[in-house]
Coordinates of C-alpha atoms in Angstrom, one line a residue:
X52 CA 39.6 63.2 -59.5
X53 CA 38.8 66.7 -58.3
X54 CA 41.0 69.6 -59.3
X55 CA 43.3 70.6 -56.4
X56 CA 41.6 73.9 -55.8
X57 CA 38.2 72.2 -55.2
X58 CA 39.4 69.5 -52.9
X59 CA 38.2 69.9 -49.3
X60 CA 41.0 71.1 -47.0
X61 CA 40.6 70.0 -43.4
X62 CA 42.2 73.3 -42.2
X63 CA 39.2 75.3 -43.5
X64 CA 36.6 73.1 -41.8
X65 CA 34.6 75.0 -39.3
X66 CA 31.0 75.6 -38.6
X67 CA 29.6 78.3 -40.9
X68 CA 28.1 80.1 -37.9
X69 CA 30.3 80.9 -34.8
X70 CA 27.7 81.7 -32.1
X71 CA 30.3 82.5 -29.5
X72 CA 32.1 85.2 -31.6
X73 CA 28.9 86.0 -33.6
X74 CA 30.5 85.5 -37.0
X75 CA 28.9 84.0 -40.1
X76 CA 31.4 82.6 -42.6
X77 CA 30.4 82.8 -46.2
X78 CA 31.7 82.8 -49.7
X79 CA 30.6 85.7 -51.8
X80 CA 30.9 86.1 -55.6
X81 CA 31.0 89.3 -57.6
X82 CA 29.9 88.9 -61.2
X83 CA 30.2 91.8 -63.6
X84 CA 28.5 92.1 -67.0
X85 CA 30.1 93.6 -70.1
X86 CA 28.9 97.1 -68.9
X87 CA 30.7 96.7 -65.6
X88 CA 27.5 96.3 -63.5
X89 CA 27.6 93.8 -60.7
X90 CA 24.9 91.2 -59.9
X91 CA 23.3 91.4 -56.5
X92 CA 20.6 89.1 -55.2
X93 CA 17.7 89.3 -52.7
X94 CA 16.8 86.2 -50.8
X95 CA 13.1 85.3 -50.2
X96 CA 11.9 87.1 -47.1
X97 CA 14.8 89.5 -47.0
X98 CA 14.7 93.2 -47.9
X99 CA 18.3 93.7 -48.8
X100 CA 20.6 92.7 -51.6
X101 CA 23.9 90.8 -51.3
X102 CA 26.3 89.0 -53.6
X103 CA 25.5 85.5 -54.7
X104 CA 27.0 83.0 -52.4
X105 CA 26.5 81.4 -49.0
X106 CA 27.8 79.4 -46.2
X107 CA 30.2 76.5 -46.9
X108 CA 29.1 72.9 -46.1
X109 CA 31.3 71.0 -43.6
X110 CA 34.7 70.2 -45.3
X111 CA 34.0 72.4 -48.3
X112 CA 36.6 75.0 -49.3
X113 CA 35.6 78.6 -49.7
X114 CA 36.1 78.3 -53.5
X115 CA 34.0 75.1 -53.6
X116 CA 31.2 76.9 -51.7
X117 CA 31.4 79.9 -54.0
X118 CA 31.0 77.6 -57.1
X119 CA 28.2 75.5 -55.6
X120 CA 26.2 78.5 -54.4
X121 CA 26.4 80.4 -57.7
X122 CA 25.3 77.3 -59.5
X123 CA 22.3 76.7 -57.1
X124 CA 21.2 80.4 -56.9
X125 CA 21.7 81.5 -60.5
X126 CA 21.7 78.3 -62.5
X127 CA 25.1 79.3 -63.9
X128 CA 28.0 76.9 -63.3
X129 CA 31.0 79.1 -63.0
X130 CA 34.4 77.8 -64.1
X131 CA 36.5 77.7 -60.9
X132 CA 39.6 78.7 -62.9
X133 CA 37.9 82.0 -63.7
X134 CA 37.4 82.8 -60.0
X135 CA 39.8 85.5 -58.6
X136 CA 40.1 85.8 -54.8
X137 CA 39.5 89.5 -54.0
X138 CA 40.1 89.1 -50.3
X139 CA 38.4 88.3 -46.9
X140 CA 36.0 91.0 -45.9
X141 CA 34.0 91.7 -42.8
X142 CA 30.9 93.7 -42.2
X143 CA 27.7 93.7 -40.2
X144 CA 25.5 90.8 -41.4
X145 CA 22.5 91.8 -43.5
X146 CA 20.1 89.0 -42.3
X147 CA 21.6 87.8 -39.0
X148 CA 21.1 90.6 -36.5
X149 CA 24.1 91.3 -34.3
X150 CA 26.4 89.1 -36.3
X151 CA 29.4 89.9 -38.4
X152 CA 29.7 88.3 -41.8
X153 CA 33.2 87.2 -42.8
X154 CA 33.2 86.7 -46.6
X155 CA 35.8 85.0 -48.7
X156 CA 35.1 87.1 -51.7
X157 CA 35.7 86.1 -55.3
X158 CA 35.2 87.8 -58.6
X159 CA 34.0 85.6 -61.4
X160 CA 35.5 86.6 -64.7
X161 CA 32.9 85.5 -67.3
X162 CA 34.1 84.3 -70.6
X163 CA 32.9 86.7 -73.3
X164 CA 30.6 83.9 -74.6
X165 CA 28.8 84.0 -71.2
X166 CA 27.6 87.6 -71.3
X167 CA 24.4 86.5 -73.1
X168 CA 23.8 83.9 -70.4
X169 CA 24.3 86.5 -67.7
X170 CA 21.8 88.8 -69.3
X171 CA 19.2 86.0 -69.2
X172 CA 19.8 84.9 -65.6
X173 CA 16.7 84.3 -63.4
X174 CA 16.5 83.6 -59.7
X175 CA 16.7 80.0 -58.5
X176 CA 16.5 78.3 -55.0
X177 CA 16.1 80.8 -52.2
X178 CA 16.7 83.9 -54.5
X179 CA 13.6 86.1 -55.0
X180 CA 15.1 88.9 -57.1
X181 CA 18.3 89.8 -59.1
X182 CA 19.5 93.4 -59.5
X183 CA 22.4 94.6 -61.6
X184 CA 24.0 97.7 -60.0
X185 CA 26.9 100.0 -60.7
X186 CA 29.5 99.4 -57.9
X187 CA 30.9 102.9 -58.4
X188 CA 27.6 104.6 -57.6
X189 CA 25.4 102.2 -55.7
X190 CA 25.2 103.2 -52.1
X191 CA 21.6 102.4 -51.9
X192 CA 20.4 101.4 -48.4
X193 CA 18.9 98.2 -49.7
X194 CA 22.5 96.9 -50.4
X195 CA 24.2 94.8 -47.7
X196 CA 26.9 96.5 -45.6
X197 CA 29.4 94.0 -47.0
X198 CA 28.7 95.3 -50.5
X199 CA 28.7 99.0 -49.7
X200 CA 31.7 99.0 -47.3
X201 CA 33.9 96.3 -48.8
X202 CA 33.1 94.8 -52.2
X203 CA 31.8 97.8 -54.2
X204 CA 34.9 99.9 -53.3
X205 CA 37.3 97.1 -54.4
X206 CA 35.4 96.6 -57.7
X207 CA 35.2 100.4 -58.3
X208 CA 39.0 100.6 -57.9
X209 CA 39.5 98.0 -60.6
X210 CA 37.1 98.6 -63.4
X211 CA 37.1 95.9 -66.1

């Protein structure tokens, strides 16, 4: 059977895109390497970088979506027990003009044995490019508003 934290919960079921309120629901995952740099990804056809992650499938929990998306986009299957919920953040969406992204945001705490795996990651699925950035310094205009306004400040406040 599935671990409790991965079981679909009916209460969380909603369309990933609310066209009425112009909200895109996503799960976002911050992954830091041993130097404290955080992984950002650029999707094919997009100019900006965001956290790995994406929209939940119907009936999927935010954590379940986070684990599935990281696995699909990076080829790294994260251990759900090492996912820490950082919070629910909102910012203007990078790729859906006029929409707000509402992100259930997690930090994946890699096991020390995974640092080599992280260093060798390559883009998968719809990901065109990976970029490791310093969350304390990166305010580069190519980064999504969610990263600059919400996620980077939280990571910077809690260096690992």
